[in-house]
């Protein structure tokens, strides 16, 4: 283990101990949660921070944990009883830097050093002292080892924040970052970028009633805790990138009004820069209408699991012999249980969390396939994002309670005005018919609100899931492809 970088501190620990800003966050997807490099993760693990806190061992923002007695989220290294950091001496560079912060300027051209006014100490100290401290840190940022540290982990440089006072421009660091990663501005995908992605999808013509569920920002945004998403406008198209432990890939083709040829060429250049010749460079969620163009461009295009698309009226009615078993289960649930169904509210979050824990245990006890277990483990941070950001993400949720106990929840979103996507459904598996009932009611509500189709996503290659999705008789399996540059195939 390499000793951690040590930066000088300005704020006295007595001030930090009285403050409730640092290490606590209102939402699980906060862009300000700390970033740990590979070496810092090793130190944190030695300091007994759980492995699950780090989705990418080579470097990642930490996955926050729910506050035990509150509505917010905490860094998993934070001790609530003492309001201290369990790994204070080995805390990451990102935390040591605070309340200074590295960020891009507004046009995303220059790296800046700033002072975050969210730190209450700012209101007490004289600016000259802060400036002297910033000058000391700025000199350190020119040190080759520290510069290499930041260049290797560009996520240490946040996006522009208006409440951060700019103290210095960092031209050497800007140049070093551009030298390594290219001159084009790559942005972290945040909530603020959702309108831009929505507008790009509208222009692209790739988002229609029978499109893949992936042609929506929320489909990607919810995984932002596990995969770091980035985006960049290239040749008039928005290019979305996902950074996984294996490397970088495009979770969607370029999204724009024109041909994908030129933006894809540039985007693949960027992936090569990050992945070298690794086969991880690929484009996911390619719809069938783009397959001929990608093949013409020399990509090897292979099918993956399709999305299941149903007629909303079929699922709302569950009529006829072909839906006999689902209808019987719905009837059984209505007959045997006393229950209430409501729209999801933020105040349901704690109960949803408890149900997800029970549901995961029930699934594992039933011998879920190992890939399925992995998906479940990954899912909890995505569920946290939905519970916390449902209204901002325009995701609708419904819950079911039996005798006051929350026993089911579901979330979905409108892909178009006539297609509703069911993003997830979690139910107490000990209550027969609950899952079928919740799904039918979701479809009935969507139908009443104008849905012609229900998209129930793919089956993740899980045989059990495939069988239950097939049993609802899809009107269409929406083809989905992965494209890999041929030379890497
Ligand atoms: S690592 Fe320590 S200092 Fe940094 S956010 Fe977590 S608890 Fe706070």
Coordinates of C-alpha atoms and ligand atoms in Angstrom, one line a residue:
X1 CA 0.0 0.0 0.0
X2 CA 1.3 3.4 -1.0
X3 CA 1.1 6.0 1.8
X4 CA -1.8 8.3 1.2
X5 CA -1.1 11.9 -0.1
X6 CA -1.3 14.3 2.8
X7 CA -2.6 17.9 2.2
X8 CA -2.4 20.8 4.6
X9 CA -5.6 21.5 6.5
X10 CA -7.0 25.0 7.3
X11 CA -10.3 24.2 9.1
X12 CA -9.6 23.2 12.7
X13 CA -11.1 19.9 13.8
X14 CA -13.1 21.6 16.6
X15 CA -15.0 23.4 13.9
X16 CA -15.6 20.2 11.9
X17 CA -16.8 18.3 14.9
X18 CA -19.5 20.9 15.5
X19 CA -20.7 21.1 11.9
X20 CA -23.2 18.8 10.1
X21 CA -22.3 19.5 6.5
X22 CA -19.4 17.1 5.6
X23 CA -19.8 13.4 5.1
X24 CA -23.7 13.7 5.0
X25 CA -25.7 14.0 1.9
X26 CA -29.4 14.6 1.1
X27 CA -29.6 12.1 -1.8
X28 CA -27.9 8.7 -2.5
X29 CA -26.7 10.0 -5.9
X30 CA -25.1 13.2 -4.6
X31 CA -22.4 14.4 -7.1
X32 CA -20.4 15.5 -4.0
X33 CA -19.9 12.1 -2.4
X34 CA -16.2 11.4 -2.0
X35 CA -14.1 9.8 -4.7
X36 CA -11.6 7.1 -3.7
X37 CA -8.6 6.0 -5.9
X38 CA -7.5 2.4 -5.9
X39 CA -4.9 3.0 -3.3
X40 CA -7.4 4.9 -1.1
X41 CA -9.9 2.1 -1.4
X42 CA -7.2 -0.3 -0.1
X43 CA -6.6 1.9 2.9
X44 CA -10.4 2.3 3.5
X45 CA -10.9 -1.5 3.4
X46 CA -8.0 -1.8 5.9
X47 CA -10.0 0.7 8.0
X48 CA -13.0 -1.7 7.9
X49 CA -15.1 0.2 5.4
X50 CA -17.2 -2.5 3.6
X51 CA -16.1 -3.7 0.2
X52 CA -19.7 -3.1 -1.2
X53 CA -19.1 0.7 -0.7
X54 CA -16.8 0.7 -3.8
X55 CA -18.5 -0.4 -7.1
X56 CA -15.1 -0.1 -8.9
X57 CA -12.0 -1.1 -7.0
X58 CA -9.8 0.8 -9.4
X59 CA -11.4 4.0 -8.3
X60 CA -15.0 5.1 -7.6
X61 CA -17.2 7.5 -5.7
X62 CA -18.4 5.8 -2.6
X63 CA -21.9 4.2 -2.4
X64 CA -23.6 6.1 0.4
X65 CA -25.6 4.4 3.2
X66 CA -28.9 5.5 4.5
X67 CA -28.7 7.6 7.7
X68 CA -30.0 5.4 10.6
X69 CA -32.1 8.0 12.2
X70 CA -32.9 10.5 9.4
X71 CA -33.8 11.0 5.8
X72 CA -30.4 11.6 4.3
X73 CA -27.4 9.5 3.4
X74 CA -23.9 9.0 5.0
X75 CA -20.4 8.2 3.8
X76 CA -19.9 4.6 5.0
X77 CA -16.7 5.7 6.8
X78 CA -18.7 8.2 9.0
X79 CA -19.3 7.3 12.6
X80 CA -22.6 8.8 13.6
X81 CA -22.1 8.3 17.4
X82 CA -19.0 10.5 17.4
X83 CA -19.5 12.5 14.2
X84 CA -16.0 11.5 13.1
X85 CA -14.4 9.8 10.2
X86 CA -13.3 6.3 10.9
X87 CA -10.4 6.5 8.5
X88 CA -9.5 10.2 9.2
X89 CA -5.7 9.7 8.9
X90 CA -6.1 7.8 5.6
X91 CA -9.1 9.6 4.2
X92 CA -9.0 10.2 0.5
X93 CA -7.4 13.2 -1.2
X94 CA -10.9 14.4 -2.2
X95 CA -11.9 14.7 1.5
X96 CA -8.5 16.2 2.5
X97 CA -8.9 18.9 -0.2
X98 CA -12.3 20.0 1.2
X99 CA -13.5 22.8 1.6
X100 CA -11.2 23.5 -1.4
X101 CA -12.6 21.8 -4.5
X102 CA -11.3 21.1 -8.0
X103 CA -13.9 21.9 -10.6
X104 CA -14.2 22.8 -14.3
X105 CA -15.1 26.3 -15.3
X106 CA -18.6 26.8 -16.8
X107 CA -17.6 26.1 -20.5
X108 CA -15.6 23.1 -19.2
X109 CA -12.3 24.3 -20.5
X110 CA -10.2 25.1 -17.5
X111 CA -9.6 23.3 -14.2
X112 CA -10.2 25.7 -11.2
X113 CA -9.4 25.6 -7.6
X114 CA -12.3 26.9 -5.5
X115 CA -13.6 27.3 -2.0
X116 CA -17.0 25.7 -1.3
X117 CA -19.2 28.1 0.6
X118 CA -21.3 25.2 1.8
X119 CA -18.5 24.9 4.5
X120 CA -19.7 27.1 7.4
X121 CA -16.1 28.0 8.2
X122 CA -16.0 30.2 5.2
X123 CA -18.3 32.6 7.0
X124 CA -15.9 33.0 9.9
X125 CA -12.5 33.2 8.3
X126 CA -10.8 36.1 6.7
X127 CA -10.4 35.6 2.9
X128 CA -6.7 36.4 3.0
X129 CA -6.0 33.3 5.1
X130 CA -8.1 31.2 2.8
X131 CA -6.2 32.6 -0.2
X132 CA -2.8 31.7 1.5
X133 CA -4.1 28.2 2.2
X134 CA -5.2 27.9 -1.5
X135 CA -1.8 29.1 -2.7
X136 CA -0.1 26.4 -0.6
X137 CA -2.5 23.7 -2.1
X138 CA -2.1 25.1 -5.6
X139 CA 1.7 24.7 -5.3
X140 CA 1.2 21.1 -4.2
X141 CA -1.1 20.5 -7.2
X142 CA 1.8 21.2 -9.5
X143 CA 3.9 18.5 -7.8
X144 CA 4.2 15.6 -10.4
X145 CA 2.9 12.9 -8.1
X146 CA -0.2 14.9 -7.1
X147 CA -0.8 16.0 -10.7
X148 CA -0.5 12.3 -11.8
X149 CA -3.0 11.4 -9.1
X150 CA -5.6 13.8 -10.4
X151 CA -5.0 13.1 -14.1
X152 CA -5.4 9.4 -13.5
X153 CA -8.7 10.1 -11.7
X154 CA -10.5 12.9 -13.6
X155 CA -13.6 12.4 -11.5
X156 CA -11.7 14.3 -8.8
X157 CA -12.5 17.4 -10.9
X158 CA -16.2 18.2 -10.3
X159 CA -18.5 20.2 -12.5
X160 CA -18.9 23.9 -12.1
X161 CA -20.8 25.0 -9.0
X162 CA -22.0 28.5 -8.5
X163 CA -21.6 28.4 -4.7
X164 CA -17.9 27.6 -5.0
X165 CA -15.7 30.7 -5.0
X166 CA -13.0 30.6 -7.6
X167 CA -9.5 31.1 -6.0
X168 CA -7.2 30.1 -8.9
X169 CA -7.0 28.8 -12.4
X170 CA -4.9 25.7 -12.8
X171 CA -3.5 25.8 -16.4
X172 CA -0.8 23.1 -15.8
X173 CA -3.4 20.6 -14.5
X174 CA -5.8 21.5 -17.3
X175 CA -3.1 20.8 -19.8
X176 CA -2.1 17.5 -18.1
X177 CA -5.7 16.3 -18.1
X178 CA -6.2 17.3 -21.7
X179 CA -2.9 15.5 -22.6
X180 CA -4.2 12.3 -21.1
X181 CA -7.9 12.3 -21.9
X182 CA -8.2 14.6 -24.9
X183 CA -9.2 18.2 -25.3
X184 CA -12.9 17.5 -25.6
X185 CA -15.0 18.3 -22.5
X186 CA -16.4 15.1 -21.0
X187 CA -19.2 15.8 -18.5
X188 CA -20.4 13.6 -15.6
X189 CA -24.0 12.7 -16.2
X190 CA -26.1 14.4 -13.5
X191 CA -29.7 15.2 -12.9
X192 CA -29.1 18.6 -14.6
X193 CA -28.3 16.8 -17.9
X194 CA -31.6 15.0 -18.1
X195 CA -33.4 17.8 -20.1
X196 CA -30.5 17.8 -22.6
X197 CA -30.7 14.0 -23.1
X198 CA -34.5 14.1 -23.4
X199 CA -34.2 16.8 -26.1
X200 CA -31.5 14.9 -28.0
X201 CA -33.7 11.7 -27.8
X202 CA -36.7 13.7 -29.2
X203 CA -34.5 14.9 -32.1
X204 CA -33.0 11.5 -32.9
X205 CA -36.2 9.8 -33.9
X206 CA -35.0 6.7 -32.0
X207 CA -37.6 7.0 -29.3
X208 CA -41.0 5.8 -30.3
X209 CA -43.8 3.6 -28.8
X210 CA -42.0 0.4 -29.8
X211 CA -38.5 1.6 -28.8
X212 CA -36.2 -0.1 -26.3
X213 CA -36.8 1.0 -22.7
X214 CA -33.1 2.2 -22.7
X215 CA -34.2 5.3 -24.8
X216 CA -34.9 7.2 -21.7
X217 CA -32.6 9.1 -19.3
X218 CA -33.9 7.4 -16.1
X219 CA -33.0 4.0 -17.4
X220 CA -29.4 4.9 -17.2
X221 CA -29.4 7.6 -14.5
X222 CA -30.6 5.1 -11.8
X223 CA -27.4 3.1 -12.2
X224 CA -25.2 6.1 -11.8
X225 CA -24.0 4.9 -8.4
X226 CA -22.5 1.7 -9.8
X227 CA -21.4 2.8 -13.3
X228 CA -20.1 6.3 -13.7
X229 CA -21.9 7.8 -16.6
X230 CA -20.4 10.6 -18.7
X231 CA -21.6 12.4 -21.8
X232 CA -20.2 14.6 -24.5
X233 CA -21.7 16.4 -27.5
X234 CA -19.8 15.1 -30.6
X235 CA -20.5 16.2 -34.1
X236 CA -24.1 17.3 -33.2
X237 CA -25.0 14.2 -31.3
X238 CA -25.1 13.4 -27.6
X239 CA -22.8 10.5 -26.8
X240 CA -23.3 8.7 -23.5
X241 CA -20.5 6.8 -21.9
X242 CA -20.5 4.4 -19.0
X243 CA -17.4 3.6 -17.0
X244 CA -17.6 0.0 -15.6
X245 CA -14.9 -1.9 -13.6
X246 CA -13.9 -3.6 -17.0
X247 CA -13.6 -0.3 -18.9
X248 CA -15.7 2.2 -20.9
X249 CA -18.5 1.6 -23.3
X250 CA -21.4 3.4 -24.9
X251 CA -24.8 2.3 -23.3
X252 CA -26.5 3.9 -26.4
X253 CA -25.5 4.8 -29.9
X254 CA -24.9 8.6 -30.5
X255 CA -28.2 10.4 -30.1
X256 CA -28.8 13.2 -32.6
X257 CA -30.7 14.2 -35.7
X258 CA -28.2 13.2 -38.3
X259 CA -26.2 10.1 -39.3
X260 CA -24.3 8.3 -36.5
X261 CA -21.2 7.9 -38.6
X262 CA -19.1 10.9 -37.6
X263 CA -20.1 11.1 -33.9
X264 CA -19.6 7.3 -33.6
X265 CA -16.1 7.6 -35.1
X266 CA -15.1 10.2 -32.6
X267 CA -16.7 8.4 -29.7
X268 CA -14.9 5.2 -30.6
X269 CA -11.7 7.2 -30.6
X270 CA -12.4 8.3 -27.1
X271 CA -13.1 4.7 -26.0
X272 CA -9.9 3.5 -27.5
X273 CA -8.1 6.2 -25.6
X274 CA -9.5 4.9 -22.4
X275 CA -9.7 1.1 -23.0
X276 CA -6.7 0.6 -25.4
X277 CA -7.6 -2.3 -27.7
X278 CA -9.8 -4.0 -25.1
X279 CA -13.0 -5.6 -26.5
X280 CA -15.0 -3.8 -23.8
X281 CA -15.3 -0.9 -26.2
X282 CA -18.8 -1.4 -27.6
X283 CA -22.2 0.2 -28.2
X284 CA -25.1 -1.3 -26.2
X285 CA -28.9 -1.0 -26.9
X286 CA -28.6 -0.7 -30.7
X287 CA -32.1 -0.8 -32.2
X288 CA -32.7 -2.8 -35.4
X289 CA -33.0 0.4 -37.6
X290 CA -29.4 1.2 -36.9
X291 CA -28.0 -2.3 -37.6
X292 CA -27.5 -1.9 -41.4
X293 CA -25.6 1.4 -40.9
X294 CA -23.4 -0.1 -38.1
X295 CA -22.6 -3.2 -40.3
X296 CA -21.8 -0.9 -43.2
X297 CA -19.4 1.0 -40.9
X298 CA -17.6 -2.3 -40.1
X299 CA -19.2 -3.2 -36.7
X300 CA -19.9 -6.7 -35.7
X301 CA -23.5 -6.6 -34.5
X302 CA -24.9 -9.4 -32.3
X303 CA -28.3 -9.8 -30.7
X304 CA -28.9 -9.6 -26.9
X305 CA -32.0 -10.0 -24.8
X306 CA -35.0 -8.2 -26.3
X307 CA -37.5 -6.0 -24.4
X308 CA -40.9 -7.4 -23.9
X309 CA -43.7 -5.2 -25.2
X310 CA -47.3 -5.9 -24.4
X311 CA -50.7 -4.4 -25.3
X312 CA -51.8 -2.4 -22.3
X313 CA -55.4 -3.5 -22.8
X314 CA -54.4 -7.2 -22.7
X315 CA -52.6 -6.9 -19.4
X316 CA -55.3 -4.7 -17.8
X317 CA -58.0 -7.2 -18.7
X318 CA -56.2 -10.5 -18.3
X319 CA -59.1 -12.0 -20.3
X320 CA -59.4 -15.4 -21.8
X321 CA -57.8 -18.8 -21.3
X322 CA -54.3 -17.6 -22.0
X323 CA -54.3 -15.4 -18.9
X324 CA -56.2 -17.9 -16.7
X325 CA -53.5 -18.5 -14.2
X326 CA -52.5 -14.8 -13.7
X327 CA -56.2 -13.9 -13.3
X328 CA -56.7 -16.7 -10.7
X329 CA -53.7 -15.4 -8.7
X330 CA -55.0 -11.8 -8.8
X331 CA -58.4 -13.1 -7.6
X332 CA -56.8 -15.1 -4.9
X333 CA -54.8 -12.1 -3.6
X334 CA -58.0 -9.9 -3.6
X335 CA -60.0 -12.6 -1.8
X336 CA -57.4 -13.5 0.8
X337 CA -55.8 -10.2 1.8
X338 CA -57.0 -7.0 3.2
X339 CA -54.9 -4.4 1.6
X340 CA -54.5 -0.8 0.3
X341 CA -52.7 0.6 -2.7
X342 CA -51.3 4.1 -2.8
X343 CA -49.0 6.3 -4.9
X344 CA -45.4 6.1 -3.6
X345 CA -44.4 8.9 -1.2
X346 CA -40.9 9.7 0.1
X347 CA -42.1 8.7 3.5
X348 CA -42.4 5.1 2.2
X349 CA -38.7 4.9 1.6
X350 CA -37.7 3.2 4.9
X351 CA -40.4 0.6 4.4
X352 CA -39.3 0.0 0.8
X353 CA -35.8 -0.5 2.1
X354 CA -36.9 -3.1 4.6
X355 CA -39.0 -4.9 1.9
X356 CA -36.1 -5.0 -0.6
X357 CA -34.0 -6.7 2.1
X358 CA -36.7 -9.3 2.8
X359 CA -37.3 -9.8 -0.9
X360 CA -33.6 -10.4 -1.7
X361 CA -33.4 -12.9 1.1
X362 CA -36.5 -14.7 -0.2
X363 CA -35.1 -14.8 -3.7
X364 CA -31.7 -16.2 -2.6
X365 CA -33.4 -18.8 -0.4
X366 CA -35.3 -20.0 -3.5
X367 CA -32.0 -20.7 -5.2
X368 CA -31.8 -17.7 -7.6
X369 CA -29.2 -18.1 -10.4
X370 CA -25.8 -16.6 -9.4
X371 CA -26.2 -13.9 -12.1
X372 CA -29.5 -13.0 -10.5
X373 CA -27.9 -12.8 -7.1
X374 CA -25.3 -10.4 -8.5
X375 CA -28.1 -8.3 -10.1
X376 CA -29.9 -8.1 -6.8
X377 CA -26.8 -7.0 -4.9
X378 CA -26.2 -4.3 -7.6
X379 CA -29.9 -3.2 -7.5
X380 CA -30.1 -1.7 -4.1
X381 CA -28.2 1.5 -5.0
X382 CA -30.4 2.0 -8.0
X383 CA -33.6 1.5 -5.9
X384 CA -32.2 4.1 -3.5
X385 CA -31.9 6.6 -6.3
X386 CA -35.6 6.0 -7.3
X387 CA -36.9 6.2 -3.8
X388 CA -35.1 9.5 -3.3
X389 CA -35.5 11.1 -6.7
X390 CA -38.7 9.7 -8.0
X391 CA -40.4 13.0 -8.6
X392 CA -37.3 14.7 -10.2
X393 CA -36.9 11.7 -12.5
X394 CA -40.6 11.7 -13.4
X395 CA -40.9 8.1 -12.3
X396 CA -44.2 7.0 -10.9
X397 CA -44.3 4.6 -8.0
X398 CA -47.1 2.6 -6.3
X399 CA -47.0 0.7 -3.1
X400 CA -49.3 -2.0 -1.5
X401 CA -49.8 -2.3 2.2
X402 CA -51.5 -5.2 4.0
X403 CA -52.5 -4.4 7.6
X404 CA -50.3 -1.3 7.4
X405 CA -47.2 -3.2 6.4
X406 CA -45.6 -2.3 3.0
X407 CA -45.6 -5.6 1.1
X408 CA -45.0 -4.4 -2.5
X409 CA -43.7 -1.5 -4.6
X410 CA -43.3 -0.8 -8.3
X411 CA -41.8 2.0 -10.3
X412 CA -42.2 2.9 -13.9
X413 CA -41.9 5.8 -16.4
X414 CA -43.4 7.0 -19.7
X415 CA -41.1 6.3 -22.6
X416 CA -43.6 8.1 -24.9
X417 CA -47.1 9.3 -24.4
X418 CA -48.4 5.8 -25.3
X419 CA -45.8 3.5 -23.8
X420 CA -45.3 3.0 -20.1
X421 CA -42.2 1.1 -19.0
X422 CA -42.3 -1.0 -15.8
X423 CA -38.9 -0.5 -14.4
X424 CA -39.1 -2.7 -11.3
X425 CA -41.5 -4.5 -9.1
X426 CA -40.7 -5.8 -5.6
X427 CA -43.2 -7.9 -3.7
X428 CA -43.4 -10.1 -0.6
X429 CA -43.2 -13.5 -2.2
X430 CA -45.0 -15.1 0.7
X431 CA -48.3 -13.5 -0.4
X432 CA -49.7 -15.5 -3.4
X433 CA -50.9 -13.4 -6.2
X434 CA -49.5 -10.1 -5.0
X435 CA -47.0 -9.7 -7.8
X436 CA -49.7 -10.5 -10.5
X437 CA -52.1 -8.2 -8.8
X438 CA -49.6 -5.3 -8.6
X439 CA -48.6 -5.7 -12.2
X440 CA -52.2 -5.8 -13.4
X441 CA -53.1 -2.7 -11.4
X442 CA -50.0 -0.9 -12.8
X443 CA -51.2 -1.7 -16.3
X444 CA -54.8 -0.7 -15.6
X445 CA -53.6 2.7 -14.3
X446 CA -51.3 3.2 -17.3
X447 CA -54.1 2.2 -19.7
X448 CA -56.4 4.7 -18.0
X449 CA -53.7 7.4 -18.5
X450 CA -53.4 6.7 -22.2
X451 CA -51.0 3.8 -22.5
X452 CA -51.3 1.6 -25.6
X453 CA -48.2 -0.4 -24.8
X454 CA -46.5 -1.7 -21.7
X455 CA -42.7 -2.3 -21.9
X456 CA -41.6 -4.7 -19.2
X457 CA -37.8 -4.5 -20.1
X458 CA -35.7 -7.5 -20.9
X459 CA -35.2 -10.7 -19.0
X460 CA -31.5 -10.3 -18.2
X461 CA -31.0 -13.8 -19.6
X462 CA -32.6 -15.3 -16.5
X463 CA -34.7 -18.4 -17.4
X464 CA -37.2 -17.9 -14.6
X465 CA -37.8 -14.3 -15.6
X466 CA -38.0 -15.2 -19.2
X467 CA -40.7 -17.8 -18.5
X468 CA -42.8 -15.3 -16.5
X469 CA -42.5 -12.6 -19.1
X470 CA -43.4 -15.0 -21.9
X471 CA -46.5 -16.2 -19.9
X472 CA -48.0 -12.7 -20.3
X473 CA -47.9 -13.1 -24.1
X474 CA -45.9 -10.2 -25.5
X475 CA -47.2 -8.5 -28.6
X476 CA -43.6 -7.9 -29.7
X477 CA -40.1 -8.7 -28.6
X478 CA -38.2 -5.5 -29.4
X479 CA -34.8 -6.6 -30.9
X480 CA -31.8 -5.3 -29.1
X481 CA -28.2 -5.5 -30.4
X482 CA -24.6 -4.9 -29.2
X483 CA -22.1 -3.5 -31.7
X484 CA -18.4 -4.0 -31.5
X485 CA -15.8 -2.5 -33.9
X486 CA -15.0 -5.4 -36.2
X487 CA -11.2 -5.1 -35.7
X488 CA -11.7 -5.9 -32.1
X489 CA -14.0 -8.8 -32.6
Ligands
LIG1 S1 -14.0 9.4 4.1 FE1 -14.2 10.3 6.1 S2 -13.9 12.5 5.7 FE2 -14.4 11.6 3.7 S3 -16.6 11.8 3.5 FE3 -16.2 9.8 4.4 S4 -16.4 10.0 6.6 FE4 -16.1 12.1 5.7

